[in-house]
Coordinates of C-alpha atoms in Angstrom, one line a residue:
M27 CA 0.0 0.0 0.0
A28 CA 2.8 2.3 0.9
T29 CA 4.5 1.7 -2.5
G30 CA 1.3 2.3 -4.4
A31 CA 0.7 5.5 -2.4
A32 CA 4.2 6.7 -3.2
I33 CA 3.7 6.0 -6.9
S34 CA 0.4 7.8 -6.9
S35 CA 1.9 10.8 -5.1
A36 CA 4.7 10.9 -7.6
K37 CA 2.3 11.0 -10.5
Q38 CA 0.2 13.8 -9.0
P39 CA 2.2 16.7 -10.5
E40 CA 2.1 15.0 -14.0
L41 CA -1.7 14.4 -13.6
L42 CA -2.3 18.1 -12.5
E43 CA -0.2 19.3 -15.5
Q44 CA -2.4 17.2 -17.8
I45 CA -5.5 18.6 -16.2
L46 CA -4.2 22.1 -16.5
S47 CA -3.4 21.5 -20.2
V48 CA -6.9 20.3 -20.9
V49 CA -8.4 23.3 -19.1
Q50 CA -6.3 25.7 -21.0
S51 CA -7.3 24.0 -24.3
I52 CA -10.9 24.3 -23.3
Q53 CA -10.4 28.0 -22.5
Q54 CA -8.7 28.6 -25.8
E55 CA -11.5 26.8 -27.7
Y56 CA -14.1 28.8 -25.7
R57 CA -12.3 32.1 -26.7
H58 CA -12.4 31.0 -30.4
L59 CA -16.0 30.1 -30.1
S60 CA -16.9 33.4 -28.4
A61 CA -15.2 35.3 -31.1
A62 CA -17.0 33.3 -33.8
V63 CA -20.4 33.9 -32.0
E64 CA -19.7 37.6 -31.7
S65 CA -18.8 37.8 -35.4
I66 CA -22.1 35.9 -36.3
D67 CA -24.0 38.1 -33.9
G68 CA -22.7 41.3 -35.5
R69 CA -23.7 40.0 -39.0
V70 CA -27.1 39.0 -37.6
N71 CA -27.5 42.5 -36.2
I72 CA -26.7 44.2 -39.4
L73 CA -29.0 41.9 -41.4
A74 CA -31.8 42.5 -38.9
G75 CA -31.2 46.3 -39.1
V76 CA -31.3 46.3 -42.9
K77 CA -34.4 44.1 -42.9
Q78 CA -36.2 46.2 -40.4
V79 CA -35.5 49.4 -42.3
R80 CA -36.8 47.8 -45.5
D81 CA -39.8 46.3 -43.8
A82 CA -40.7 49.7 -42.4
A83 CA -40.9 51.0 -46.0
Q84 CA -43.0 48.1 -47.1
E85 CA -45.5 48.7 -44.3
Q86 CA -46.1 52.1 -45.7
N87 CA -47.2 50.5 -49.0
I88 CA -44.0 51.6 -50.7
A89 CA -42.7 49.2 -53.3
P90 CA -39.0 48.7 -52.6
S91 CA -36.9 50.0 -55.4
G92 CA -34.1 48.0 -57.0
M93 CA -30.5 48.4 -56.0
A94 CA -29.3 48.9 -59.5
R95 CA -28.4 52.2 -61.1
T96 CA -31.8 52.3 -62.8
A97 CA -33.5 52.3 -59.5
L98 CA -31.3 54.9 -57.9
V99 CA -32.0 57.5 -60.5
N100 CA -30.6 61.0 -60.3
V101 CA -32.9 63.4 -58.6
V102 CA -33.1 65.5 -61.7
D103 CA -34.8 62.6 -63.5
L104 CA -37.5 62.1 -60.9
E105 CA -39.5 65.1 -62.2
D106 CA -38.7 68.4 -63.8
S107 CA -40.1 70.4 -60.9
T108 CA -37.8 68.7 -58.5
R109 CA -34.8 69.7 -60.6
A110 CA -36.1 73.3 -60.9
Q111 CA -36.5 73.5 -57.1
A112 CA -33.1 72.0 -56.4
T113 CA -31.2 74.3 -58.6
T114 CA -33.1 77.5 -57.8
Q115 CA -33.8 77.3 -54.1
I116 CA -30.7 79.4 -53.3
A117 CA -29.0 82.0 -55.4
A118 CA -25.9 80.4 -56.9
P119 CA -23.5 82.0 -59.4
M120 CA -23.7 81.0 -63.0
R121 CA -21.0 78.7 -64.5
P122 CA -18.0 80.7 -65.7
S123 CA -17.8 81.5 -69.4
L124 CA -14.9 79.2 -69.8
E125 CA -17.4 76.4 -69.6
S126 CA -15.3 73.8 -71.5
A127 CA -12.4 74.2 -69.0
H128 CA -14.7 73.2 -66.2
E129 CA -16.5 70.5 -68.0
N130 CA -13.3 68.8 -69.2
A131 CA -11.5 69.2 -65.9
P132 CA -10.2 65.9 -64.6
I133 CA -12.1 66.1 -61.3
G134 CA -12.3 62.3 -61.0
D135 CA -12.4 59.1 -63.0
H136 CA -15.8 58.0 -64.2
S137 CA -14.6 54.7 -65.7
P138 CA -16.4 51.4 -65.2
P139 CA -15.0 49.1 -62.5
G140 CA -11.8 47.4 -63.6
R141 CA -10.8 49.9 -66.2
K142 CA -7.2 51.2 -65.7
V143 CA -7.1 54.8 -64.5
G144 CA -4.4 57.4 -64.3
A145 CA -2.8 59.2 -61.4
S146 CA -5.1 60.3 -58.6
T147 CA -3.6 63.8 -58.6
T148 CA -3.5 66.4 -61.3
S149 CA -1.8 69.8 -61.8
R150 CA -5.2 71.3 -62.3
I151 CA -6.9 72.4 -59.1
I152 CA -10.7 72.3 -59.2
L153 CA -12.1 74.9 -56.9
T154 CA -15.7 74.0 -57.2
T155 CA -18.4 72.3 -59.3
Y156 CA -21.8 73.3 -60.7
P157 CA -25.2 71.7 -61.2
G158 CA -25.5 70.3 -64.7
Q159 CA -21.8 70.4 -65.3
S160 CA -20.5 67.6 -67.6
G161 CA -20.0 64.4 -65.7
I162 CA -21.6 65.7 -62.5
D163 CA -24.2 63.1 -61.6
P164 CA -25.0 63.1 -57.8
M165 CA -26.7 60.1 -56.2
V166 CA -30.3 60.6 -55.3
M167 CA -31.0 62.1 -51.9
N168 CA -34.6 62.5 -50.7
W169 CA -34.0 63.3 -47.0
G170 CA -36.6 61.8 -44.7
H171 CA -38.0 59.3 -47.2
I172 CA -39.0 56.1 -45.4
D173 CA -37.7 53.8 -48.2
P174 CA -33.9 53.9 -47.8
L175 CA -33.4 53.1 -51.5
Q176 CA -35.6 56.0 -52.5
R177 CA -33.9 58.2 -50.0
G178 CA -30.4 57.3 -51.1
P179 CA -27.0 57.0 -49.3
V180 CA -24.8 59.8 -48.1
V181 CA -22.0 60.1 -50.6
V182 CA -19.1 62.6 -49.9
S183 CA -15.9 60.7 -50.8
R184 CA -13.6 62.4 -53.3
S185 CA -12.1 59.1 -54.6
K186 CA -11.8 58.8 -58.4
S187 CA -14.9 56.6 -58.8
T188 CA -17.1 58.6 -56.5
I189 CA -16.2 62.3 -56.8
R190 CA -18.8 63.0 -59.6
R191 CA -21.5 61.1 -57.7
R192 CA -21.3 63.1 -54.4
N193 CA -24.6 64.3 -52.9
A194 CA -22.9 65.9 -49.9
I195 CA -20.4 68.7 -49.2
G196 CA -17.6 68.3 -46.7
A197 CA -15.8 65.2 -45.6
H198 CA -16.1 62.2 -43.3
G199 CA -14.4 62.4 -39.9
G200 CA -15.6 65.8 -38.7
S201 CA -12.7 67.8 -37.3
Y202 CA -10.4 64.9 -38.0
S203 CA -10.9 65.3 -41.8
I204 CA -8.0 67.8 -41.7
Y205 CA -5.7 65.0 -40.5
H206 CA -7.0 62.8 -43.2
A207 CA -5.9 65.5 -45.7
L208 CA -2.4 65.7 -44.1
A209 CA -2.1 61.9 -44.4
V210 CA -3.0 62.1 -48.1
A211 CA -0.6 65.1 -48.7
S212 CA 2.3 63.3 -47.0
K213 CA 1.6 60.1 -49.1
N214 CA 0.8 58.1 -45.9
L215 CA -2.7 57.4 -47.2
D216 CA -4.0 56.6 -50.6
I217 CA -6.9 58.9 -51.4
D218 CA -8.7 55.9 -53.0
H219 CA -8.3 53.7 -50.0
R220 CA -11.4 51.6 -49.3
A221 CA -12.1 50.4 -45.8
D222 CA -12.7 46.7 -45.2
F223 CA -15.8 46.6 -43.1
T224 CA -15.7 42.9 -42.4
N225 CA -16.8 42.3 -38.8
T226 CA -17.4 46.0 -38.1
E227 CA -21.2 45.6 -38.0
P228 CA -23.1 47.4 -35.2
A229 CA -22.8 45.5 -31.9
V230 CA -26.5 45.9 -31.2
D231 CA -29.5 46.4 -33.4
I232 CA -31.4 49.6 -33.0
G233 CA -34.6 51.0 -34.7
P234 CA -36.0 51.8 -37.1
F235 CA -38.2 54.4 -35.4
P236 CA -40.8 56.6 -37.1
Q237 CA -38.7 59.6 -36.4
W238 CA -36.0 58.3 -38.8
A239 CA -38.4 59.0 -41.7
N240 CA -39.4 62.5 -40.6
A241 CA -37.3 65.2 -42.3
E242 CA -38.3 67.7 -39.6
K243 CA -37.3 65.6 -36.6
I244 CA -33.7 64.7 -37.6
V245 CA -31.6 67.2 -39.5
S246 CA -28.1 67.1 -38.0
M247 CA -27.2 63.4 -38.3
D248 CA -27.9 60.5 -40.7
P249 CA -30.4 58.1 -39.2
L250 CA -29.1 55.4 -41.5
G251 CA -25.5 56.2 -40.7
H252 CA -24.8 52.9 -39.0
L253 CA -26.1 50.8 -41.9
G254 CA -24.7 52.6 -44.9
P255 CA -22.1 50.1 -46.3
W256 CA -24.5 47.2 -45.8
L257 CA -27.8 48.8 -46.7
F258 CA -26.3 50.0 -49.9
S259 CA -23.9 47.1 -50.6
Q260 CA -25.3 46.6 -54.1
V261 CA -24.7 50.2 -55.0
I262 CA -21.1 49.9 -53.8
K263 CA -20.6 46.7 -55.8
E264 CA -22.4 47.6 -59.0
E265 CA -21.6 51.3 -59.3
N266 CA -18.2 51.4 -57.5
I267 CA -19.4 54.1 -55.1
H268 CA -17.5 54.8 -51.9
I269 CA -20.0 54.8 -48.9
R270 CA -18.8 55.0 -45.3
P271 CA -20.8 54.8 -42.0
T272 CA -21.3 58.0 -40.0
I273 CA -22.3 56.1 -36.9
A274 CA -20.6 53.1 -35.2
I275 CA -21.9 51.0 -32.3
T276 CA -19.7 48.8 -30.1
K277 CA -19.6 47.3 -26.6
A278 CA -16.9 47.9 -24.0
H279 CA -16.0 48.0 -20.3
M280 CA -15.6 51.3 -18.4
K281 CA -13.5 52.0 -15.4
L282 CA -13.6 55.3 -13.5
P283 CA -11.8 55.7 -10.1
E284 CA -14.8 57.4 -8.5
L285 CA -17.0 54.4 -9.2
E286 CA -14.8 52.1 -7.1
Q287 CA -15.4 54.5 -4.2
S288 CA -19.1 54.4 -5.0
V289 CA -19.0 50.6 -4.6
R290 CA -17.1 50.8 -1.3
S291 CA -19.5 53.4 0.1
G292 CA -22.5 51.3 -0.9
R293 CA -24.0 53.8 -3.4
L294 CA -23.3 51.3 -6.3
R295 CA -23.6 47.6 -6.0
P296 CA -22.0 45.0 -8.3
D297 CA -24.5 42.8 -10.1
G298 CA -22.1 41.0 -12.5
K299 CA -24.1 42.3 -15.5
I300 CA -23.9 46.1 -15.5
C301 CA -21.6 46.9 -12.6
L302 CA -19.3 43.9 -13.0
N303 CA -17.2 43.8 -9.9
D304 CA -16.0 45.5 -6.7
S305 CA -13.8 47.9 -8.6
G306 CA -16.8 49.5 -10.2
E307 CA -16.1 48.3 -13.7
L308 CA -19.1 48.8 -16.0
A309 CA -20.5 47.1 -19.1
V310 CA -21.5 49.7 -21.6
T311 CA -22.8 50.0 -25.2
K312 CA -21.3 53.0 -27.1
F313 CA -22.6 54.8 -30.1
A314 CA -20.2 57.2 -31.9
V315 CA -22.0 59.8 -34.2
E316 CA -20.5 62.1 -36.8
P317 CA -22.6 65.2 -37.8
V318 CA -24.5 65.2 -41.1
W319 CA -26.4 68.4 -41.7
Y320 CA -29.5 68.6 -43.9
L321 CA -29.1 72.2 -44.7
P322 CA -32.8 73.1 -45.4
G323 CA -33.7 71.6 -42.0
V324 CA -30.9 73.3 -40.1
A325 CA -31.8 76.6 -41.6
E326 CA -35.4 76.1 -40.6
R327 CA -34.4 75.3 -37.0
F328 CA -32.6 78.6 -36.8
G329 CA -35.4 80.5 -38.5
I330 CA -33.1 81.7 -41.3
D331 CA -32.9 81.5 -45.1
E332 CA -31.0 78.5 -46.4
G333 CA -29.0 80.8 -48.7
A334 CA -28.0 82.9 -45.7
L335 CA -26.9 79.8 -43.8
R336 CA -24.8 78.6 -46.7
R337 CA -23.1 82.0 -47.2
S338 CA -22.2 82.3 -43.5
L339 CA -20.8 78.8 -43.4
F340 CA -18.8 79.5 -46.6
E341 CA -17.4 82.9 -45.5
I342 CA -16.7 82.2 -41.8
T343 CA -14.8 79.1 -42.7
G344 CA -12.5 81.2 -45.0
G345 CA -14.1 79.9 -48.2
S346 CA -13.3 76.4 -47.4
F347 CA -16.4 74.9 -49.0
P348 CA -17.3 76.8 -52.2
E349 CA -19.9 74.2 -53.2
L350 CA -22.0 75.6 -50.4
I351 CA -22.5 78.5 -52.8
T352 CA -22.3 76.8 -56.2
R353 CA -24.1 73.6 -55.6
G354 CA -27.6 74.5 -54.5
D355 CA -28.7 71.1 -55.6
I356 CA -26.7 69.4 -52.8
K357 CA -28.5 69.6 -49.5
L358 CA -26.2 67.7 -47.2
F359 CA -23.1 69.1 -45.4
L360 CA -20.6 67.1 -43.3
P361 CA -19.1 69.9 -41.2
P362 CA -15.6 69.8 -39.7
I363 CA -16.8 69.8 -36.1
G364 CA -16.9 67.3 -33.3
G365 CA -19.6 64.7 -32.9
L366 CA -21.0 62.9 -29.9
T367 CA -20.9 59.6 -28.1
V368 CA -23.9 57.8 -26.4
Y369 CA -23.1 55.6 -23.5
C370 CA -25.9 53.2 -22.8
F371 CA -26.1 51.1 -19.6
G372 CA -28.4 48.1 -19.6
D373 CA -30.3 46.7 -22.6
P374 CA -30.2 49.3 -25.4
V375 CA -33.7 48.1 -26.5
K376 CA -35.1 49.6 -23.3
M377 CA -34.1 53.1 -24.3
S378 CA -37.1 53.3 -26.6
D379 CA -39.5 51.3 -24.4
P380 CA -42.1 53.6 -22.9
N381 CA -42.9 51.0 -20.3
V382 CA -39.6 51.2 -18.5
R383 CA -37.9 54.1 -16.7
L384 CA -35.1 56.1 -18.3
A385 CA -32.4 58.2 -16.6
L386 CA -30.5 60.6 -18.9
R387 CA -27.4 62.8 -18.6
V388 CA -26.6 65.1 -21.5
H389 CA -23.0 66.4 -21.0
D390 CA -20.8 68.8 -22.9
E391 CA -17.1 68.2 -23.2
C392 CA -14.9 69.9 -20.6
N393 CA -11.4 68.6 -21.0
G394 CA -10.0 70.4 -18.0
S395 CA -12.5 68.9 -15.6
D396 CA -13.6 65.7 -17.2
V397 CA -10.1 64.5 -17.9
F398 CA -7.7 66.5 -15.7
G399 CA -9.9 67.1 -12.7
S400 CA -10.0 70.9 -12.6
D401 CA -12.2 72.1 -9.8
I402 CA -13.3 75.5 -11.2
C403 CA -16.5 73.8 -12.6
T404 CA -18.8 71.0 -11.7
C405 CA -18.4 69.1 -15.0
R406 CA -16.6 65.9 -13.9
P407 CA -18.5 65.5 -10.6
Y408 CA -21.8 65.9 -12.5
L409 CA -20.6 63.5 -15.2
I410 CA -19.7 60.8 -12.6
F411 CA -23.0 61.4 -10.8
G412 CA -24.8 61.0 -14.1
V413 CA -23.0 57.7 -14.9
E414 CA -23.7 56.4 -11.4
E415 CA -27.4 57.3 -11.5
A416 CA -27.7 55.9 -15.1
V417 CA -26.2 52.6 -13.9
K418 CA -28.6 52.4 -10.9
E419 CA -31.6 53.0 -13.2
A420 CA -30.5 50.2 -15.5
Q421 CA -29.9 47.8 -12.5
R422 CA -33.5 48.5 -11.4
G423 CA -34.7 47.2 -14.8
G424 CA -34.8 50.5 -16.6
S425 CA -32.4 52.2 -18.9
G426 CA -29.5 54.6 -18.2
V427 CA -28.0 56.9 -20.9
V428 CA -25.2 59.5 -20.9
I429 CA -24.7 61.5 -24.1
Y430 CA -21.3 63.2 -24.4
F431 CA -21.0 66.2 -26.9
R432 CA -17.7 67.5 -28.2
K433 CA -18.5 71.2 -27.5
E434 CA -15.6 72.4 -25.4
G435 CA -16.1 75.6 -23.5
R436 CA -19.8 76.0 -24.6
A437 CA -18.5 75.5 -28.2
L438 CA -16.3 78.5 -27.8
G439 CA -13.1 76.5 -27.6
E440 CA -10.5 76.0 -24.9
V441 CA -8.4 79.1 -25.7
T442 CA -11.5 81.3 -25.2
K443 CA -12.3 79.4 -22.1
Y444 CA -8.9 80.0 -20.5
L445 CA -9.1 83.7 -21.4
V446 CA -12.4 83.8 -19.6
Y447 CA -10.8 82.1 -16.6
N448 CA -8.1 84.8 -16.5
A449 CA -10.7 87.6 -16.8
R450 CA -12.8 86.1 -14.1
R451 CA -10.0 86.6 -11.6
S452 CA -10.4 90.3 -12.0
T453 CA -13.5 92.1 -10.6
L454 CA -12.6 95.4 -12.2
T455 CA -15.0 97.1 -14.6
Q456 CA -14.0 98.6 -18.0
S457 CA -13.7 102.0 -16.5
A458 CA -11.1 100.8 -14.1
V459 CA -8.7 99.5 -16.8
P460 CA -5.8 101.8 -15.5
L461 CA -6.2 100.2 -12.1
L462 CA -6.3 96.8 -13.7
R463 CA -3.0 97.4 -15.4
H464 CA -1.5 98.7 -12.1
S465 CA -2.7 95.6 -10.2
M466 CA -1.3 93.3 -12.9
N467 CA 2.1 95.0 -12.7
K468 CA 1.9 94.1 -9.0
G469 CA 1.0 90.5 -9.8
K470 CA -2.6 90.8 -8.6
R471 CA -5.8 90.6 -10.6
G472 CA -8.7 90.4 -8.1
T473 CA -11.2 87.8 -7.2
D474 CA -13.5 85.5 -9.2
R475 CA -17.2 86.5 -8.4
A476 CA -20.4 84.7 -9.3
S477 CA -22.1 88.0 -10.1
E478 CA -19.6 88.6 -13.0
Y479 CA -19.7 85.0 -14.3
F480 CA -21.6 85.4 -17.6
K481 CA -20.3 89.0 -18.3
R482 CA -16.7 87.8 -18.6
T483 CA -17.6 85.2 -21.2
E484 CA -19.6 87.7 -23.3
N485 CA -17.0 90.4 -23.0
I486 CA -14.4 88.1 -24.6
A487 CA -16.4 85.9 -27.0
G488 CA -19.2 88.3 -27.9
V489 CA -21.7 85.7 -26.9
K490 CA -22.4 83.7 -23.7
D491 CA -22.8 80.4 -25.4
M492 CA -22.4 78.9 -28.9
R493 CA -23.7 75.4 -28.4
F494 CA -26.9 76.9 -30.0
Q495 CA -28.0 73.7 -30.2
A496 CA -30.5 74.6 -32.7
L497 CA -28.8 71.6 -32.8
M498 CA -29.0 71.1 -28.8
P499 CA -31.4 71.9 -25.9
D500 CA -28.9 74.2 -24.3
V501 CA -30.0 77.1 -26.5
Y502 CA -28.9 78.3 -23.3
D503 CA -29.3 81.9 -22.3
P504 CA -32.2 84.0 -23.7
Q505 CA -29.8 87.0 -23.9
V506 CA -27.3 85.1 -26.1
L507 CA -26.1 86.8 -29.3
F508 CA -28.6 85.1 -31.4
Q509 CA -32.2 85.1 -30.2
F510 CA -33.8 81.6 -30.4
D511 CA -37.3 80.6 -29.6
E512 CA -38.8 77.3 -28.4
Q513 CA -38.8 75.8 -31.9
I514 CA -35.1 75.3 -31.8
L515 CA -34.2 71.6 -32.2
V516 CA -30.9 70.8 -30.8
D517 CA -28.3 68.0 -31.1
D518 CA -29.5 66.6 -27.8
E519 CA -33.0 66.2 -29.1
Q520 CA -31.8 65.0 -32.5
I521 CA -30.0 62.1 -30.9
L522 CA -33.0 61.4 -28.6
H523 CA -35.2 61.0 -31.7
W524 CA -32.7 58.7 -33.3
L525 CA -32.5 56.5 -30.2
G526 CA -36.3 56.3 -30.2
I527 CA -36.6 58.0 -26.8
T528 CA -40.1 59.3 -26.2
K529 CA -39.9 60.3 -22.5
I530 CA -37.3 60.9 -19.8
D531 CA -38.1 59.8 -16.3
R532 CA -35.1 61.3 -14.6
M533 CA -33.2 64.2 -16.3
L534 CA -29.7 64.5 -14.6
S535 CA -29.3 68.1 -15.6
M536 CA -30.0 71.6 -14.1
S537 CA -30.1 73.4 -17.4
N538 CA -33.4 75.1 -18.0
M539 CA -32.6 75.5 -21.7
K540 CA -32.0 71.8 -22.2
H541 CA -35.2 71.0 -20.4
D542 CA -37.3 73.5 -22.3
A543 CA -36.0 72.6 -25.7
I544 CA -36.5 68.8 -25.2
V545 CA -40.0 69.3 -23.7
E546 CA -41.0 71.7 -26.5
Q547 CA -40.1 69.0 -29.0
G548 CA -42.6 66.6 -27.5
I549 CA -40.4 64.6 -25.1
P550 CA -41.7 64.9 -21.6
I551 CA -39.4 65.0 -18.6
H552 CA -40.9 63.7 -15.4
E553 CA -38.2 64.5 -12.8
R554 CA -35.2 66.8 -12.8
V555 CA -32.2 65.9 -10.6
P556 CA -29.6 68.5 -9.6
I557 CA -26.1 67.7 -8.6
P558 CA -25.9 67.0 -4.9
D559 CA -24.2 69.8 -2.9
D560 CA -21.6 67.5 -1.4
L561 CA -20.3 66.8 -5.0
I562 CA -19.8 70.5 -5.8
P563 CA -16.1 71.6 -5.5
E564 CA -15.6 74.7 -3.4
D565 CA -14.1 76.8 -6.3
S566 CA -17.0 75.9 -8.6
R567 CA -19.6 77.6 -6.4
V568 CA -19.1 80.7 -8.6
E569 CA -20.2 78.8 -11.7
I570 CA -23.1 76.8 -10.2
D571 CA -24.6 79.7 -8.2
A572 CA -24.4 82.0 -11.2
K573 CA -26.2 79.5 -13.3
I574 CA -28.9 78.9 -10.7
H575 CA -29.4 82.7 -10.5
A576 CA -29.7 82.8 -14.3
G577 CA -32.4 80.1 -14.3
Y578 CA -30.9 76.7 -13.8
F579 CA -33.0 74.2 -11.9
T580 CA -32.5 73.8 -8.2
T581 CA -34.4 72.3 -5.3
G582 CA -32.8 74.9 -3.0
R583 CA -32.9 78.6 -2.6
V584 CA -32.0 81.1 -5.4
M585 CA -29.7 83.9 -4.3
N586 CA -30.4 87.6 -5.0
M587 CA -27.7 89.7 -6.8
A588 CA -26.3 91.1 -3.5
E589 CA -25.8 87.6 -2.2
L590 CA -24.4 86.4 -5.5
S591 CA -21.7 89.1 -5.4
E592 CA -20.5 87.6 -2.2
V593 CA -19.9 84.2 -3.8
R594 CA -16.2 84.2 -4.7
G595 CA -13.7 81.8 -6.1
R596 CA -10.0 81.8 -5.8
A597 CA -8.2 85.1 -6.2
W598 CA -5.4 85.3 -8.7
E599 CA -2.7 85.1 -6.1
D600 CA -4.3 81.8 -4.9
V601 CA -3.5 80.2 -8.3
D602 CA -0.3 82.0 -9.0
H603 CA 2.4 79.4 -8.5

């Protein structure tokens, strides 16, 4: 017995090693299987999304059009009146007298697929194009049409096979399109590069919703932007047209240091599904959205003429987009601005379910606070609070959503923001400029006061806020440079329509303008939740008290002007290192 026990003991390490090897093999096979399942799941999602969009068109008794070129006819062929309207809606200059020079200009290859083409660059620089110019044949675009094939894809690429078929002005990538240009100029990127979209399908299926087919509801993003390459795959194949998504959907984990503390304090509890563990790690579905503007709709939101909008966009961008003036037939513009990201906690399907509760935080980018922890504002604390409350709502069986907009410093930019910070350290009026210069020479500038909060921004920027979210509910202050009314539809509300959101149970925002704009667009808000006082940094009382005095929501008391003037932040010498 002793000998057998000794032999058994001697074989134990070998046996354990074999068991470990088998377990590792099973784990490897499981990882491969999981990857295969995720790949299949992505393809199922995209097939489901495409089918649902097409089914929605069929339910409206619209016969689906074919995917061939004959089905996607040019808008000028639909009817003569459509062409007349497209080319005369705004005043555009006539084609130059040297017509042949423009018509014969090598602005892109229009050869059939497979034909050998020349170099992608030419010594001739084409400044603009015109409706009716030889070779110009934009893809059909009937914005808001329920049938995606009748509506048409967004086409903006300047690759050789596509440049003549564009139905949009601008470029993909928003503000990053400039880096794309640098990559092409430095020969690090081929202008004709085509992305391989294999396994890039949306991680979850969403929509379609009735709002997607309403040209008045969504005017600053493409509601089909997540389906483009798959929905119009036959167009890409048969006509060699370059079509890219403007929306991408993925799944991820999120780790924020404050959420670990939330778990430790008991405010957040791990459930293994949404809050995954004791470190506060979260499971999240993310939607990245690039802007696509339908110019007639954007102009209507601002209550201005489309021609005036086009001219302002052309002139203020230094003439960067001349086709805004010369191509009145093109109604889409992909502007070089930042987009937005939606963070959804829980099942994304529940966002549009009117029978479950929804908690929502709409947040504008603040690099100084959100990323680097500056305490002069409440941005990061409110963002963390919004994430935490969104997670709690999802854990209760509802849905939690945080929408993050790239609109740094109220869309004034970080340079202007820092200039305002400097100005806020001084309480001197314009009449006391000599005293200001004297105090600066002595290294002192004064104290940051809540009563001067908005004045400092307006003195420098000429406007208190440029998020005008006639593309976002923060059409903030009624005294802002442009006067907007309740009809303004903002980016916030645009994305809410796209997500299928029809009501908000808990709005994690104090902004009266966000609230009013959303409600005016038919989305009720049942409860408004201010940031808790214990999360407000001491130096940010200037900001938050000034905003409350100006109309921000609060469950507490609103200060009068005399009290507000006593709310002070750090003096200049307190931050002078």
